[in-house]
């Protein structure tokens, strides 16, 4: 209790280790784990803000009124994710008070094989992150829910690691291709790209990778079919094969389209050698024999 009270008012993890009387080496990781991270963030942010407000006007880059104006705009931009985190924490505390994890674990019982739990967490993370558009908000909701459940289901620490990894990885999905994600909207605005076009591009890349990660990563690794690093090799090989088979330049057909044209008896012949004409004007697809 005395250690906790001390840790609430101090920042230095070294002082906490020395006053605890425990035989803990004074390494960087031990000191960082014992320090009060919240106080460190508050002090670091405050010092950086003060230095910014002092140095920028001193160098005549921007006036003090302009600095304050940008500071207010930044606070406005961060208000939404802060509210999402606060509500996520409130939801986590509420679920903890009503023992939601114990209820889910009791409902699942022994009917659900624990090796499928990481893939289930991954699928839930996909859906929740896409619906909310926030990776951190989804993590604040999903972690207080799934971690106690997996602890009730099994005592295998390897399953704990797989579940946490699935929760971390799946929550990024919605942050990349959700239409209400702040990063998606900001990327479309900064690049002057229509939001619908940006979503089409991101969905084309994210959905196949998400499916591959769910199948060859969380599901098969959770079933202990192979080690986790094998899933990286399998997914990379599949991605390369997909690019080779289906990827194409605007002026050249993909390998898959070549095979499909040959099966249909479609030939591609040149209609001219002028370099001024477009690739679509230079080539034509004729069925049967060329005339």
PDB file of C-alpha atoms in Angstrom:
ATOM      1  CA  UNK A   1       0.000   0.000   0.000  1.00  0.00           C
ATOM      2  CA  UNK A   2       2.867   2.375   0.837  1.00  0.00           C
ATOM      3  CA  UNK A   3       4.483   1.531  -2.514  1.00  0.00           C
ATOM      4  CA  UNK A   4       1.269   2.327  -4.396  1.00  0.00           C
ATOM      5  CA  UNK A   5       0.874   5.648  -2.581  1.00  0.00           C
ATOM      6  CA  UNK A   6       4.459   6.515  -3.349  1.00  0.00           C
ATOM      7  CA  UNK A   7       4.026   5.572  -6.991  1.00  0.00           C
ATOM      8  CA  UNK A   8       1.004   7.874  -7.280  1.00  0.00           C
ATOM      9  CA  UNK A   9       3.084  10.954  -6.462  1.00  0.00           C
ATOM     10  CA  UNK A  10       6.486  10.071  -7.947  1.00  0.00           C
ATOM     11  CA  UNK A  11       7.699   9.742 -11.509  1.00  0.00           C
ATOM     12  CA  UNK A  12      11.081   8.060 -11.104  1.00  0.00           C
ATOM     13  CA  UNK A  13      10.911   4.271 -11.263  1.00  0.00           C
ATOM     14  CA  UNK A  14      14.404   4.075  -9.787  1.00  0.00           C
ATOM     15  CA  UNK A  15      13.224   5.665  -6.524  1.00  0.00           C
ATOM     16  CA  UNK A  16      10.302   3.255  -6.373  1.00  0.00           C
ATOM     17  CA  UNK A  17      12.636   0.246  -6.731  1.00  0.00           C
ATOM     18  CA  UNK A  18      15.077   1.548  -4.114  1.00  0.00           C
ATOM     19  CA  UNK A  19      12.372   2.309  -1.547  1.00  0.00           C
ATOM     20  CA  UNK A  20      10.576  -0.987  -2.099  1.00  0.00           C
ATOM     21  CA  UNK A  21      13.532  -2.928  -0.653  1.00  0.00           C
ATOM     22  CA  UNK A  22      13.197  -5.647  -3.303  1.00  0.00           C
ATOM     23  CA  UNK A  23      16.218  -7.141  -5.033  1.00  0.00           C
ATOM     24  CA  UNK A  24      15.411  -5.773  -8.496  1.00  0.00           C
ATOM     25  CA  UNK A  25      18.216  -4.803 -10.921  1.00  0.00           C
ATOM     26  CA  UNK A  26      18.221  -1.114 -11.839  1.00  0.00           C
ATOM     27  CA  UNK A  27      17.827  -1.678 -15.558  1.00  0.00           C
ATOM     28  CA  UNK A  28      16.021   0.627 -17.958  1.00  0.00           C
ATOM     29  CA  UNK A  29      13.113  -1.770 -18.425  1.00  0.00           C
ATOM     30  CA  UNK A  30      12.628  -2.275 -14.688  1.00  0.00           C
ATOM     31  CA  UNK A  31      12.729   1.462 -13.998  1.00  0.00           C
ATOM     32  CA  UNK A  32      10.312   2.143 -16.861  1.00  0.00           C
ATOM     33  CA  UNK A  33       7.894  -0.532 -15.625  1.00  0.00           C
ATOM     34  CA  UNK A  34       7.880   0.863 -12.068  1.00  0.00           C
ATOM     35  CA  UNK A  35       7.480   4.540 -12.972  1.00  0.00           C
ATOM     36  CA  UNK A  36       4.175   6.372 -13.078  1.00  0.00           C
ATOM     37  CA  UNK A  37       3.569   6.553 -16.827  1.00  0.00           C
ATOM     38  CA  UNK A  38       0.611   8.935 -16.525  1.00  0.00           C
ATOM     39  CA  UNK A  39       2.669  11.511 -14.633  1.00  0.00           C
ATOM     40  CA  UNK A  40       5.491  11.091 -17.170  1.00  0.00           C
ATOM     41  CA  UNK A  41       3.112  11.798 -20.057  1.00  0.00           C
ATOM     42  CA  UNK A  42       1.629  14.832 -18.316  1.00  0.00           C
ATOM     43  CA  UNK A  43       5.027  16.323 -17.479  1.00  0.00           C
ATOM     44  CA  UNK A  44       6.495  15.573 -20.927  1.00  0.00           C
ATOM     45  CA  UNK A  45       3.508  17.035 -22.754  1.00  0.00           C
ATOM     46  CA  UNK A  46       3.458  20.155 -20.586  1.00  0.00           C
ATOM     47  CA  UNK A  47       7.188  20.800 -21.033  1.00  0.00           C
ATOM     48  CA  UNK A  48       7.004  20.321 -24.808  1.00  0.00           C
ATOM     49  CA  UNK A  49       3.988  22.642 -25.038  1.00  0.00           C
ATOM     50  CA  UNK A  50       5.721  25.375 -23.029  1.00  0.00           C
ATOM     51  CA  UNK A  51       8.904  25.097 -25.100  1.00  0.00           C
ATOM     52  CA  UNK A  52       6.879  25.270 -28.321  1.00  0.00           C
ATOM     53  CA  UNK A  53       5.018  28.396 -27.205  1.00  0.00           C
ATOM     54  CA  UNK A  54       8.333  30.025 -26.226  1.00  0.00           C
ATOM     55  CA  UNK A  55      10.651  28.997 -29.063  1.00  0.00           C
ATOM     56  CA  UNK A  56       8.353  29.568 -32.052  1.00  0.00           C
ATOM     57  CA  UNK A  57       7.598  33.247 -31.248  1.00  0.00           C
ATOM     58  CA  UNK A  58      11.238  33.768 -30.211  1.00  0.00           C
ATOM     59  CA  UNK A  59      12.404  32.593 -33.652  1.00  0.00           C
ATOM     60  CA  UNK A  60       9.740  34.793 -35.287  1.00  0.00           C
ATOM     61  CA  UNK A  61       8.217  31.825 -37.074  1.00  0.00           C
ATOM     62  CA  UNK A  62       4.758  32.590 -35.774  1.00  0.00           C
ATOM     63  CA  UNK A  63       3.186  35.041 -33.362  1.00  0.00           C
ATOM     64  CA  UNK A  64       1.977  34.051 -29.918  1.00  0.00           C
ATOM     65  CA  UNK A  65      -1.666  34.634 -30.889  1.00  0.00           C
ATOM     66  CA  UNK A  66      -1.285  32.353 -33.913  1.00  0.00           C
ATOM     67  CA  UNK A  67       0.319  29.680 -31.726  1.00  0.00           C
ATOM     68  CA  UNK A  68      -2.585  29.824 -29.295  1.00  0.00           C
ATOM     69  CA  UNK A  69      -5.029  29.638 -32.189  1.00  0.00           C
ATOM     70  CA  UNK A  70      -3.378  26.486 -33.551  1.00  0.00           C
ATOM     71  CA  UNK A  71      -3.275  25.041 -30.029  1.00  0.00           C
ATOM     72  CA  UNK A  72      -7.041  25.499 -29.704  1.00  0.00           C
ATOM     73  CA  UNK A  73      -7.578  23.883 -33.122  1.00  0.00           C
ATOM     74  CA  UNK A  74      -5.449  20.930 -32.040  1.00  0.00           C
ATOM     75  CA  UNK A  75      -7.474  20.524 -28.858  1.00  0.00           C
ATOM     76  CA  UNK A  76     -10.651  20.514 -30.962  1.00  0.00           C
ATOM     77  CA  UNK A  77      -9.214  17.814 -33.215  1.00  0.00           C
ATOM     78  CA  UNK A  78      -8.259  15.620 -30.256  1.00  0.00           C
ATOM     79  CA  UNK A  79     -11.544  16.025 -28.396  1.00  0.00           C
ATOM     80  CA  UNK A  80     -13.342  13.305 -30.369  1.00  0.00           C
ATOM     81  CA  UNK A  81     -10.787  10.497 -29.839  1.00  0.00           C
ATOM     82  CA  UNK A  82     -10.436  11.526 -26.178  1.00  0.00           C
ATOM     83  CA  UNK A  83     -14.190  11.195 -25.706  1.00  0.00           C
ATOM     84  CA  UNK A  84     -14.115   7.799 -27.435  1.00  0.00           C
ATOM     85  CA  UNK A  85     -11.391   6.619 -25.056  1.00  0.00           C
ATOM     86  CA  UNK A  86     -13.236   7.960 -22.003  1.00  0.00           C
ATOM     87  CA  UNK A  87     -16.443   6.200 -23.054  1.00  0.00           C
ATOM     88  CA  UNK A  88     -14.498   3.009 -23.806  1.00  0.00           C
ATOM     89  CA  UNK A  89     -12.936   3.103 -20.341  1.00  0.00           C
ATOM     90  CA  UNK A  90     -16.348   3.734 -18.797  1.00  0.00           C
ATOM     91  CA  UNK A  91     -17.759   0.767 -20.697  1.00  0.00           C
ATOM     92  CA  UNK A  92     -14.851  -1.381 -19.546  1.00  0.00           C
ATOM     93  CA  UNK A  93     -15.415  -0.416 -15.902  1.00  0.00           C
ATOM     94  CA  UNK A  94     -19.148  -1.092 -16.259  1.00  0.00           C
ATOM     95  CA  UNK A  95     -18.546  -4.537 -17.763  1.00  0.00           C
ATOM     96  CA  UNK A  96     -16.102  -5.283 -14.958  1.00  0.00           C
ATOM     97  CA  UNK A  97     -18.638  -4.299 -12.304  1.00  0.00           C
ATOM     98  CA  UNK A  98     -21.410  -6.499 -13.698  1.00  0.00           C
ATOM     99  CA  UNK A  99     -18.954  -9.392 -14.258  1.00  0.00           C
ATOM    100  CA  UNK A 100     -19.529  -9.625 -17.997  1.00  0.00           C
ATOM    101  CA  UNK A 101     -16.418 -11.725 -18.586  1.00  0.00           C
ATOM    102  CA  UNK A 102     -17.471 -14.304 -15.985  1.00  0.00           C
ATOM    103  CA  UNK A 103     -20.902 -14.558 -17.594  1.00  0.00           C
ATOM    104  CA  UNK A 104     -19.477 -15.058 -21.101  1.00  0.00           C
ATOM    105  CA  UNK A 105     -16.948 -17.589 -19.851  1.00  0.00           C
ATOM    106  CA  UNK A 106     -19.697 -19.477 -18.042  1.00  0.00           C
ATOM    107  CA  UNK A 107     -21.940 -19.364 -21.122  1.00  0.00           C
ATOM    108  CA  UNK A 108     -19.190 -20.687 -23.329  1.00  0.00           C
ATOM    109  CA  UNK A 109     -18.123 -23.264 -20.777  1.00  0.00           C
ATOM    110  CA  UNK A 110     -16.207 -26.133 -22.296  1.00  0.00           C
ATOM    111  CA  UNK A 111     -18.315 -26.216 -25.453  1.00  0.00           C
ATOM    112  CA  UNK A 112     -15.982 -23.908 -27.363  1.00  0.00           C
ATOM    113  CA  UNK A 113     -12.476 -25.239 -28.106  1.00  0.00           C
ATOM    114  CA  UNK A 114      -9.992 -22.709 -26.791  1.00  0.00           C
ATOM    115  CA  UNK A 115      -7.827 -22.952 -29.927  1.00  0.00           C
ATOM    116  CA  UNK A 116     -10.572 -21.197 -31.898  1.00  0.00           C
ATOM    117  CA  UNK A 117     -10.823 -18.299 -29.453  1.00  0.00           C
ATOM    118  CA  UNK A 118      -8.062 -16.104 -31.061  1.00  0.00           C
ATOM    119  CA  UNK A 119      -9.756 -16.323 -34.455  1.00  0.00           C
ATOM    120  CA  UNK A 120     -13.109 -15.417 -32.855  1.00  0.00           C
ATOM    121  CA  UNK A 121     -11.488 -12.411 -31.172  1.00  0.00           C
ATOM    122  CA  UNK A 122      -9.960 -11.409 -34.516  1.00  0.00           C
ATOM    123  CA  UNK A 123     -13.341 -11.547 -36.257  1.00  0.00           C
ATOM    124  CA  UNK A 124     -14.993  -9.512 -33.491  1.00  0.00           C
ATOM    125  CA  UNK A 125     -12.182  -6.952 -33.726  1.00  0.00           C
ATOM    126  CA  UNK A 126     -12.716  -6.630 -37.477  1.00  0.00           C
ATOM    127  CA  UNK A 127     -16.433  -5.945 -37.085  1.00  0.00           C
ATOM    128  CA  UNK A 128     -16.168  -3.611 -34.094  1.00  0.00           C
ATOM    129  CA  UNK A 129     -13.315  -1.548 -35.527  1.00  0.00           C
ATOM    130  CA  UNK A 130     -15.093  -1.166 -38.871  1.00  0.00           C
ATOM    131  CA  UNK A 131     -18.282  -0.075 -37.113  1.00  0.00           C
ATOM    132  CA  UNK A 132     -16.551   2.389 -34.784  1.00  0.00           C
ATOM    133  CA  UNK A 133     -13.713   3.545 -37.059  1.00  0.00           C
ATOM    134  CA  UNK A 134     -11.321   3.719 -34.101  1.00  0.00           C
ATOM    135  CA  UNK A 135      -8.566   1.239 -33.308  1.00  0.00           C
ATOM    136  CA  UNK A 136      -7.894   2.560 -29.802  1.00  0.00           C
ATOM    137  CA  UNK A 137     -11.597   2.812 -29.023  1.00  0.00           C
ATOM    138  CA  UNK A 138     -12.107  -0.801 -30.092  1.00  0.00           C
ATOM    139  CA  UNK A 139      -9.134  -1.903 -28.020  1.00  0.00           C
ATOM    140  CA  UNK A 140     -10.576  -0.131 -24.990  1.00  0.00           C
ATOM    141  CA  UNK A 141     -13.790  -2.108 -25.452  1.00  0.00           C
ATOM    142  CA  UNK A 142     -12.449  -5.496 -26.498  1.00  0.00           C
ATOM    143  CA  UNK A 143      -9.552  -5.944 -24.072  1.00  0.00           C
ATOM    144  CA  UNK A 144     -11.556  -5.720 -20.829  1.00  0.00           C
ATOM    145  CA  UNK A 145     -13.963  -8.225 -22.352  1.00  0.00           C
ATOM    146  CA  UNK A 146     -11.804 -10.937 -23.944  1.00  0.00           C
ATOM    147  CA  UNK A 147      -8.816 -11.065 -21.573  1.00  0.00           C
ATOM    148  CA  UNK A 148     -10.822 -12.162 -18.483  1.00  0.00           C
ATOM    149  CA  UNK A 149     -12.760 -14.612 -20.661  1.00  0.00           C
ATOM    150  CA  UNK A 150      -9.660 -16.362 -21.965  1.00  0.00           C
ATOM    151  CA  UNK A 151      -8.241 -16.464 -18.438  1.00  0.00           C
ATOM    152  CA  UNK A 152     -11.393 -18.270 -17.291  1.00  0.00           C
ATOM    153  CA  UNK A 153     -11.285 -20.655 -20.251  1.00  0.00           C
ATOM    154  CA  UNK A 154      -7.678 -21.820 -19.976  1.00  0.00           C
ATOM    155  CA  UNK A 155      -4.443 -21.402 -18.084  1.00  0.00           C
ATOM    156  CA  UNK A 156      -2.243 -21.771 -21.158  1.00  0.00           C
ATOM    157  CA  UNK A 157      -0.119 -18.623 -21.497  1.00  0.00           C
ATOM    158  CA  UNK A 158       0.432 -19.299 -25.197  1.00  0.00           C
ATOM    159  CA  UNK A 159      -3.288 -18.896 -25.798  1.00  0.00           C
ATOM    160  CA  UNK A 160      -3.135 -15.608 -23.878  1.00  0.00           C
ATOM    161  CA  UNK A 161      -0.449 -14.309 -26.226  1.00  0.00           C
ATOM    162  CA  UNK A 162      -2.369 -15.404 -29.320  1.00  0.00           C
ATOM    163  CA  UNK A 163      -5.571 -13.770 -28.054  1.00  0.00           C
ATOM    164  CA  UNK A 164      -3.854 -10.469 -27.253  1.00  0.00           C
ATOM    165  CA  UNK A 165      -2.104 -10.489 -30.642  1.00  0.00           C
ATOM    166  CA  UNK A 166      -5.422 -11.138 -32.398  1.00  0.00           C
ATOM    167  CA  UNK A 167      -7.056  -8.272 -30.504  1.00  0.00           C
ATOM    168  CA  UNK A 168      -4.243  -5.855 -31.344  1.00  0.00           C
ATOM    169  CA  UNK A 169      -4.021  -6.808 -35.018  1.00  0.00           C
ATOM    170  CA  UNK A 170      -7.736  -6.941 -35.802  1.00  0.00           C
ATOM    171  CA  UNK A 171      -8.589  -3.532 -34.363  1.00  0.00           C
ATOM    172  CA  UNK A 172      -6.369  -1.801 -36.933  1.00  0.00           C
ATOM    173  CA  UNK A 173      -8.573  -3.075 -39.770  1.00  0.00           C
ATOM    174  CA  UNK A 174     -11.399  -0.592 -39.287  1.00  0.00           C
ATOM    175  CA  UNK A 175      -8.991   2.261 -38.705  1.00  0.00           C
ATOM    176  CA  UNK A 176      -7.718   1.782 -42.270  1.00  0.00           C
ATOM    177  CA  UNK A 177     -10.855   1.200 -44.332  1.00  0.00           C
ATOM    178  CA  UNK A 178     -13.834   2.315 -42.256  1.00  0.00           C
ATOM    179  CA  UNK A 179     -15.669   5.282 -43.829  1.00  0.00           C
ATOM    180  CA  UNK A 180     -15.972   6.979 -40.428  1.00  0.00           C
ATOM    181  CA  UNK A 181     -12.349   6.496 -39.358  1.00  0.00           C
ATOM    182  CA  UNK A 182     -10.500   9.735 -38.682  1.00  0.00           C
ATOM    183  CA  UNK A 183      -7.372   8.543 -40.505  1.00  0.00           C
ATOM    184  CA  UNK A 184      -9.419   7.592 -43.574  1.00  0.00           C
ATOM    185  CA  UNK A 185     -11.136  10.985 -43.706  1.00  0.00           C
ATOM    186  CA  UNK A 186      -7.889  12.863 -43.046  1.00  0.00           C
ATOM    187  CA  UNK A 187      -6.025  10.930 -45.759  1.00  0.00           C
ATOM    188  CA  UNK A 188      -8.733  11.684 -48.313  1.00  0.00           C
ATOM    189  CA  UNK A 189      -8.746  15.374 -47.386  1.00  0.00           C
ATOM    190  CA  UNK A 190      -4.964  15.829 -47.353  1.00  0.00           C
ATOM    191  CA  UNK A 191      -4.486  14.089 -50.708  1.00  0.00           C
ATOM    192  CA  UNK A 192      -7.509  15.806 -52.319  1.00  0.00           C
ATOM    193  CA  UNK A 193      -8.923  12.392 -53.159  1.00  0.00           C
ATOM    194  CA  UNK A 194     -12.655  11.587 -53.098  1.00  0.00           C
ATOM    195  CA  UNK A 195     -13.514   9.589 -50.008  1.00  0.00           C
ATOM    196  CA  UNK A 196     -15.288   6.866 -51.990  1.00  0.00           C
ATOM    197  CA  UNK A 197     -12.251   6.328 -54.241  1.00  0.00           C
ATOM    198  CA  UNK A 198      -9.939   6.221 -51.225  1.00  0.00           C
ATOM    199  CA  UNK A 199     -12.171   3.636 -49.553  1.00  0.00           C
ATOM    200  CA  UNK A 200     -12.204   1.501 -52.707  1.00  0.00           C
ATOM    201  CA  UNK A 201      -8.408   1.471 -52.830  1.00  0.00           C
ATOM    202  CA  UNK A 202      -7.963   0.748 -49.111  1.00  0.00           C
ATOM    203  CA  UNK A 203     -10.653  -1.950 -49.108  1.00  0.00           C
ATOM    204  CA  UNK A 204      -9.005  -3.663 -52.076  1.00  0.00           C
ATOM    205  CA  UNK A 205      -5.784  -3.985 -50.099  1.00  0.00           C
ATOM    206  CA  UNK A 206      -7.122  -4.453 -46.546  1.00  0.00           C
ATOM    207  CA  UNK A 207      -9.862  -7.057 -47.016  1.00  0.00           C
ATOM    208  CA  UNK A 208      -7.683  -9.747 -48.681  1.00  0.00           C
ATOM    209  CA  UNK A 209      -4.932  -9.235 -46.098  1.00  0.00           C
ATOM    210  CA  UNK A 210      -7.505  -9.414 -43.306  1.00  0.00           C
ATOM    211  CA  UNK A 211      -8.880 -12.702 -44.648  1.00  0.00           C
ATOM    212  CA  UNK A 212      -5.392 -14.188 -45.045  1.00  0.00           C
ATOM    213  CA  UNK A 213      -4.427 -13.096 -41.534  1.00  0.00           C
ATOM    214  CA  UNK A 214      -7.584 -14.609 -40.074  1.00  0.00           C
ATOM    215  CA  UNK A 215      -7.207 -17.958 -41.835  1.00  0.00           C
ATOM    216  CA  UNK A 216      -3.472 -18.599 -41.979  1.00  0.00           C
ATOM    217  CA  UNK A 217      -2.628 -16.582 -38.887  1.00  0.00           C
ATOM    218  CA  UNK A 218      -5.140 -16.592 -36.040  1.00  0.00           C
ATOM    219  CA  UNK A 219      -7.052 -19.744 -37.009  1.00  0.00           C
ATOM    220  CA  UNK A 220      -4.297 -22.142 -38.073  1.00  0.00           C
ATOM    221  CA  UNK A 221      -1.727 -20.852 -35.589  1.00  0.00           C
ATOM    222  CA  UNK A 222      -4.373 -21.039 -32.872  1.00  0.00           C
ATOM    223  CA  UNK A 223      -4.965 -24.670 -33.839  1.00  0.00           C
ATOM    224  CA  UNK A 224      -1.200 -25.280 -33.456  1.00  0.00           C
ATOM    225  CA  UNK A 225      -0.838 -26.479 -37.035  1.00  0.00           C
ATOM    226  CA  UNK A 226       2.455 -24.594 -37.401  1.00  0.00           C
ATOM    227  CA  UNK A 227       4.498 -21.893 -35.613  1.00  0.00           C
ATOM    228  CA  UNK A 228       3.550 -18.249 -36.005  1.00  0.00           C
ATOM    229  CA  UNK A 229       6.489 -17.385 -38.297  1.00  0.00           C
ATOM    230  CA  UNK A 230       5.272 -19.931 -40.855  1.00  0.00           C
ATOM    231  CA  UNK A 231       2.090 -17.873 -41.239  1.00  0.00           C
ATOM    232  CA  UNK A 232       4.211 -14.888 -42.321  1.00  0.00           C
ATOM    233  CA  UNK A 233       5.866 -16.986 -45.032  1.00  0.00           C
ATOM    234  CA  UNK A 234       2.563 -18.431 -46.267  1.00  0.00           C
ATOM    235  CA  UNK A 235       0.782 -15.076 -46.413  1.00  0.00           C
ATOM    236  CA  UNK A 236       3.703 -13.354 -48.173  1.00  0.00           C
ATOM    237  CA  UNK A 237       3.869 -16.119 -50.782  1.00  0.00           C
ATOM    238  CA  UNK A 238       0.116 -15.857 -51.398  1.00  0.00           C
ATOM    239  CA  UNK A 239       0.272 -12.061 -51.675  1.00  0.00           C
ATOM    240  CA  UNK A 240       3.105 -12.265 -54.221  1.00  0.00           C
ATOM    241  CA  UNK A 241       1.183 -14.884 -56.213  1.00  0.00           C
ATOM    242  CA  UNK A 242      -1.935 -12.703 -56.221  1.00  0.00           C
ATOM    243  CA  UNK A 243       0.041  -9.708 -57.497  1.00  0.00           C
ATOM    244  CA  UNK A 244       1.682 -11.800 -60.210  1.00  0.00           C
ATOM    245  CA  UNK A 245      -1.553 -13.465 -61.295  1.00  0.00           C
ATOM    246  CA  UNK A 246      -4.027 -10.587 -61.017  1.00  0.00           C
ATOM    247  CA  UNK A 247      -1.898  -7.441 -60.905  1.00  0.00           C
ATOM    248  CA  UNK A 248      -1.441  -5.561 -64.142  1.00  0.00           C
ATOM    249  CA  UNK A 249      -0.248  -2.321 -65.608  1.00  0.00           C
ATOM    250  CA  UNK A 250      -2.850  -0.100 -67.302  1.00  0.00           C
ATOM    251  CA  UNK A 251      -1.441  -0.988 -70.732  1.00  0.00           C
ATOM    252  CA  UNK A 252      -0.879  -4.692 -70.095  1.00  0.00           C
ATOM    253  CA  UNK A 253      -3.170  -7.549 -69.205  1.00  0.00           C
ATOM    254  CA  UNK A 254      -2.640  -9.611 -66.091  1.00  0.00           C
ATOM    255  CA  UNK A 255      -1.391 -13.189 -66.270  1.00  0.00           C
ATOM    256  CA  UNK A 256      -4.827 -14.393 -65.203  1.00  0.00           C
ATOM    257  CA  UNK A 257      -6.433 -12.430 -68.050  1.00  0.00           C
ATOM    258  CA  UNK A 258      -3.943 -13.955 -70.522  1.00  0.00           C
ATOM    259  CA  UNK A 259      -4.886 -17.471 -69.415  1.00  0.00           C
ATOM    260  CA  UNK A 260      -8.571 -16.568 -69.592  1.00  0.00           C
ATOM    261  CA  UNK A 261      -8.217 -15.123 -73.100  1.00  0.00           C
ATOM    262  CA  UNK A 262      -6.386 -18.220 -74.300  1.00  0.00           C
ATOM    263  CA  UNK A 263      -9.111 -20.449 -72.888  1.00  0.00           C
ATOM    264  CA  UNK A 264     -11.736 -18.380 -74.682  1.00  0.00           C
ATOM    265  CA  UNK A 265      -9.775 -18.290 -77.928  1.00  0.00           C
ATOM    266  CA  UNK A 266      -9.192 -14.542 -77.795  1.00  0.00           C
ATOM    267  CA  UNK A 267      -6.072 -13.222 -79.496  1.00  0.00           C
ATOM    268  CA  UNK A 268      -4.341  -9.879 -79.048  1.00  0.00           C
ATOM    269  CA  UNK A 269      -2.849  -8.274 -82.149  1.00  0.00           C
ATOM    270  CA  UNK A 270      -1.201  -4.939 -82.776  1.00  0.00           C
ATOM    271  CA  UNK A 271      -3.142  -2.411 -84.845  1.00  0.00           C
ATOM    272  CA  UNK A 272      -0.332   0.058 -85.332  1.00  0.00           C
ATOM    273  CA  UNK A 273       3.095   1.040 -84.155  1.00  0.00           C
ATOM    274  CA  UNK A 274       2.518   4.759 -83.650  1.00  0.00           C
ATOM    275  CA  UNK A 275       3.885   5.883 -80.311  1.00  0.00           C
ATOM    276  CA  UNK A 276       1.348   8.726 -80.157  1.00  0.00           C
ATOM    277  CA  UNK A 277      -1.631   6.430 -79.836  1.00  0.00           C
ATOM    278  CA  UNK A 278      -2.781   5.167 -76.470  1.00  0.00           C
ATOM    279  CA  UNK A 279      -2.221   1.554 -75.393  1.00  0.00           C
ATOM    280  CA  UNK A 280      -5.932   0.837 -75.874  1.00  0.00           C
ATOM    281  CA  UNK A 281      -5.732   2.137 -79.438  1.00  0.00           C
ATOM    282  CA  UNK A 282      -2.563   0.153 -80.159  1.00  0.00           C
ATOM    283  CA  UNK A 283      -4.070  -3.212 -79.247  1.00  0.00           C
ATOM    284  CA  UNK A 284      -7.354  -4.931 -79.901  1.00  0.00           C
ATOM    285  CA  UNK A 285      -8.909  -8.201 -78.851  1.00  0.00           C
ATOM    286  CA  UNK A 286     -10.287 -10.320 -81.693  1.00  0.00           C
ATOM    287  CA  UNK A 287     -12.205 -13.535 -81.247  1.00  0.00           C
ATOM    288  CA  UNK A 288     -11.013 -16.401 -83.425  1.00  0.00           C
ATOM    289  CA  UNK A 289      -8.403 -15.684 -86.061  1.00  0.00           C
ATOM    290  CA  UNK A 290      -7.006 -12.241 -86.805  1.00  0.00           C
ATOM    291  CA  UNK A 291      -8.358 -10.594 -89.936  1.00  0.00           C
TER     292      UNK A 291
END
